[in-house]
Amino acid sequence: MGDTPPPPEATPPPPPPVTSGSPTDFLKNVVGKRVVVRLTSGVDYRGVLSCLDGYMNIALEQTEEHVNGIVTNRYGDAFIRGNNVLYISAAEPL
Amino acid sequence: MLIFSVFKTLTDQRVTVELKNDLSITGTLKSVDQFLNIRLDAIEVSDQARHPHMMAVKNCFIRGSVVRYVQLPAEHVDTQLLEDATRREAASQTKR
Amino acid sequence: MDTSAGIQEPFDLIRLSLSERVFVKLRGDRELTGILHAYDGHMNLILSEVEETIMLVDGADSGPSGQGIVNVTKRKMEMLFVRGDGVILVSPPSRT
């Protein structure tokens, strides 16, 4: 008789290395960092991410509003209602 | 819930509801519900010429979602009370 | 005094602005400033001493400068409810 195949490994193979983790991990890591928030309207807000909640409501500090690459407004603090958010992008290394 | 309560205290007052389609309707606030749907009586439309079809309308029900603003009678709004109630609601939301 | 110290969630920023003049950016190229008296989780707002700015934007809003604003109109309102679904951004008074 031929060799019986070895029993299957008890432990699954480790997951492939992920560079950035889950979206939640990203959001956790990016708090306190400089970010770009793009709204669905195409307007960008650049500032320091103070915090955010599950609706993607966002509090930003030292915020610049960019429309077509031009600074159109500055806010010390800004609350952005989450439904307007298209994405949040890190603007400095995490 | 807080804003709903505010509107309830303003029943029978004159308010101006501005809709997202720019129609402005002034009327007596008869009732409001949890969705901030609004019933108005004795209504007047600000720009009659632009909305002639509203001339015959005396009362209406406005779906909350089409409202942009409601102008309130300032003398019937206790701002200090509002701020305290807002802080209380905010505190109970975060504890949740 | 670092105002950001006590902020754990975005709504804290709004709570700390109660009874202060805030700037509100709305859909439809509208902006408001007013004194904040109440808000809720939908960002429904109640403001007093409101000044609204409406930017009438040119349809041909294609140039790289992007400033297609043709006309700006302003109006004042004593006490105003603002429905939250139109809110894009709220900024407290700058305290730098």
XYZ file of C-alpha atoms in Angstrom:
286
model
C 0.000 0.000 0.000
C 1.122 3.502 -0.646
C 1.982 5.991 2.012
C -0.999 7.418 3.816
C -1.060 11.140 3.367
C -0.024 13.093 6.433
C -2.904 14.376 8.525
C -3.919 17.915 7.699
C -2.174 20.662 9.599
C -3.990 21.500 12.785
C -3.178 25.195 12.511
C -4.175 27.129 9.419
C -1.422 28.932 7.599
C -0.768 32.429 8.879
C -2.645 35.123 6.970
C -0.610 36.871 4.324
C 1.173 39.922 5.676
C -1.106 42.918 5.395
C 0.530 46.279 5.089
C -2.167 48.432 6.601
C -4.726 46.288 8.454
C -8.451 46.811 8.383
C -10.198 50.090 7.609
C -10.853 50.452 11.321
C -7.141 50.041 12.058
C -6.386 52.705 9.497
C -8.826 55.109 11.090
C -7.429 54.390 14.559
C -3.898 55.056 13.365
C -4.724 58.227 11.500
C -6.288 60.078 14.474
C -4.012 62.920 15.477
C -2.314 62.933 12.076
C -2.576 65.291 9.121
C -5.262 64.088 6.716
C -7.096 65.030 3.576
C -10.865 64.590 3.750
C -12.538 64.640 0.367
C -16.275 65.276 0.201
C -18.535 63.893 -2.486
C -18.784 67.457 -3.820
C -15.048 67.290 -4.624
C -14.051 69.808 -1.959
C -11.006 68.820 0.118
C -10.363 69.583 3.766
C -6.757 69.352 4.938
C -6.100 69.370 8.656
C -5.268 67.393 11.765
C -7.847 64.704 12.503
C -9.072 65.224 16.084
C -11.563 62.374 16.088
C -14.344 60.681 14.193
C -17.372 58.496 14.917
C -19.196 55.586 13.322
C -21.100 57.834 10.925
C -17.773 59.279 9.750
C -18.636 62.579 11.323
C -15.229 64.195 11.598
C -13.600 66.802 13.820
C -10.602 68.509 12.215
C -8.152 71.094 13.549
C -6.146 73.678 11.616
C -8.323 73.019 8.629
C -7.848 74.379 5.147
C -10.648 74.119 2.612
C -9.373 73.436 -0.902
C -11.551 73.875 -3.987
C -9.831 72.882 -7.204
C -6.457 73.122 -5.462
C -7.046 76.642 -4.160
C -7.380 77.438 -0.461
C -10.848 78.938 -0.080
C -11.220 78.981 3.712
C -9.441 78.265 6.983
C -11.033 77.002 10.180
C -9.483 76.539 13.622
C -11.853 73.639 14.230
C -14.305 72.071 11.872
C -17.027 69.467 12.246
C -17.852 67.661 9.006
C -21.121 65.747 8.768
C -20.243 62.184 7.829
C -22.674 61.716 4.945
C -20.666 64.209 2.872
C -17.393 62.280 3.217
C -16.022 60.433 0.184
C -12.705 59.413 1.716
C -10.120 60.145 4.371
C -6.516 60.015 3.256
C -3.395 60.174 5.414
C -1.283 63.205 4.509
C 1.776 62.097 6.496
C 3.448 58.711 7.180
C 1.586 56.613 9.768
C -36.366 64.107 20.321
C -35.227 67.463 21.647
C -36.045 69.374 18.491
C -39.393 67.581 18.293
C -40.165 68.910 21.788
C -39.165 72.414 20.759
C -41.595 72.331 17.857
C -44.342 71.015 20.127
C -43.929 74.041 22.397
C -44.395 76.242 19.315
C -47.784 74.855 18.246
C -50.296 77.597 17.411
C -47.445 80.034 16.691
C -46.765 81.517 13.266
C -43.708 79.984 11.591
C -42.169 80.192 8.129
C -41.120 76.901 6.602
C -38.619 77.135 3.763
C -38.516 74.055 1.573
C -35.560 72.676 -0.343
C -37.296 73.719 -3.583
C -37.156 77.357 -2.312
C -40.902 77.554 -1.629
C -41.519 79.488 1.612
C -44.770 78.913 3.466
C -45.850 80.929 6.489
C -48.576 79.436 8.608
C -49.841 78.539 12.035
C -48.066 75.444 13.325
C -50.856 72.973 14.052
C -48.842 69.836 14.709
C -45.509 68.130 14.323
C -44.348 64.522 14.657
C -41.119 62.685 15.422
C -39.978 62.957 11.783
C -40.534 66.706 11.987
C -43.368 66.446 9.509
C -45.333 69.660 9.937
C -48.982 70.651 9.595
C -49.680 74.311 8.890
C -52.982 76.216 8.901
C -53.890 79.619 7.468
C -50.914 79.537 5.133
C -49.461 82.274 2.958
C -46.831 81.738 0.295
C -44.142 84.418 0.230
C -43.754 84.698 -3.513
C -47.306 84.315 -4.820
C -46.340 85.270 -8.353
C -43.829 82.455 -8.557
C -46.178 79.879 -7.051
C -49.666 80.716 -8.323
C -50.837 77.143 -7.801
C -50.538 77.684 -4.033
C -53.110 80.517 -3.984
C -56.081 78.324 -3.200
C -54.271 76.263 -0.569
C -55.293 77.131 2.982
C -53.531 74.440 4.970
C -50.922 71.800 4.311
C -48.884 68.880 5.531
C -45.153 69.172 4.895
C -42.957 66.101 4.862
C -40.042 66.709 7.212
C -37.396 65.641 4.718
C -38.193 68.466 2.264
C -37.674 71.208 4.847
C -34.545 73.358 4.659
C -35.301 75.880 7.404
C -38.050 76.846 9.773
C -38.055 80.448 10.942
C -39.286 80.501 14.532
C -40.806 83.292 16.618
C -37.777 84.270 18.712
C -39.905 85.594 21.566
C -41.293 82.092 22.132
C -37.916 80.357 22.242
C -36.086 80.184 25.562
C -32.491 79.879 24.400
C -31.082 79.140 27.856
C -33.563 76.288 28.266
C -32.586 74.958 24.833
C -28.885 74.933 25.623
C -29.406 73.140 28.937
C -31.668 70.565 27.296
C -29.142 70.056 24.497
C -26.322 69.444 26.982
C -28.496 66.988 28.868
C -29.383 65.094 25.695
C -25.731 65.079 24.590
C -24.673 63.664 27.959
C -27.254 60.866 27.795
C -26.216 60.018 24.210
C -22.538 59.555 25.047
C -23.258 57.448 28.145
C -25.453 55.154 26.082
C -5.900 76.476 27.014
C -6.069 73.688 24.476
C -9.670 73.431 23.404
C -9.097 70.087 21.722
C -8.172 68.441 25.023
C -11.734 67.488 25.942
C -12.797 66.217 22.527
C -13.337 62.474 22.260
C -16.016 62.478 19.607
C -16.882 64.952 16.869
C -20.091 66.106 18.566
C -18.044 67.400 21.517
C -16.842 70.119 19.169
C -20.441 71.200 18.618
C -21.369 70.899 22.306
C -18.533 73.254 23.243
C -19.945 75.776 20.753
C -23.353 76.129 22.436
C -24.223 79.818 22.951
C -21.349 80.785 20.645
C -21.480 82.147 17.119
C -20.780 79.344 14.647
C -20.225 79.137 10.920
C -22.321 76.569 9.051
C -21.745 75.450 5.479
C -24.821 73.997 3.809
C -25.638 72.197 0.602
C -26.740 74.417 -2.252
C -23.947 76.981 -1.843
C -25.364 78.476 1.325
C -23.562 79.556 4.452
C -24.881 80.691 7.813
C -23.459 82.340 10.862
C -25.511 82.370 14.013
C -25.514 81.714 17.724
C -25.958 78.013 18.422
C -28.655 77.132 20.949
C -29.536 73.523 20.169
C -28.502 70.563 18.040
C -29.174 66.824 17.870
C -27.540 63.731 16.424
C -28.790 64.530 12.914
C -27.098 67.926 13.148
C -30.475 69.609 13.178
C -29.625 73.050 14.552
C -31.381 75.975 16.182
C -29.557 79.277 15.701
C -30.368 82.888 16.532
C -29.178 86.171 15.022
C -28.594 84.326 11.783
C -27.049 85.770 8.682
C -27.415 83.613 5.600
C -25.188 83.997 2.541
C -26.378 82.448 -0.716
C -23.841 82.109 -3.495
C -25.399 82.028 -6.940
C -22.926 80.018 -8.948
C -22.566 80.324 -12.685
C -23.562 77.183 -14.539
C -20.309 77.238 -16.529
C -18.243 76.379 -13.483
C -15.441 74.817 -15.447
C -12.428 77.115 -15.265
C -9.443 75.885 -13.286
C -9.969 78.739 -10.848
C -13.371 77.236 -10.182
C -14.817 80.486 -8.897
C -18.030 80.592 -10.857
C -19.793 82.746 -8.268
C -21.952 85.320 -10.001
C -23.911 86.878 -7.208
C -24.019 86.806 -3.432
C -27.205 87.565 -1.528
C -27.493 87.931 2.220
C -30.437 87.948 4.592
C -30.961 87.951 8.325
C -33.261 85.848 10.449
C -33.937 86.126 14.155
C -34.414 82.467 15.106
C -33.911 79.581 12.736
C -34.256 75.815 12.718
C -31.866 74.214 10.202
C -32.560 70.658 9.077
C -29.474 68.511 9.606
C -29.441 66.758 6.239
C -28.354 69.997 4.551
C -25.354 70.530 6.804
C -21.873 69.980 5.384
C -19.643 71.614 7.974
C -19.893 73.446 11.286
C -17.037 75.533 12.590
C -16.912 77.112 16.049
C -15.577 80.635 16.418
C -11.813 80.595 16.007
C -10.099 80.936 19.377
C -6.481 80.909 18.328
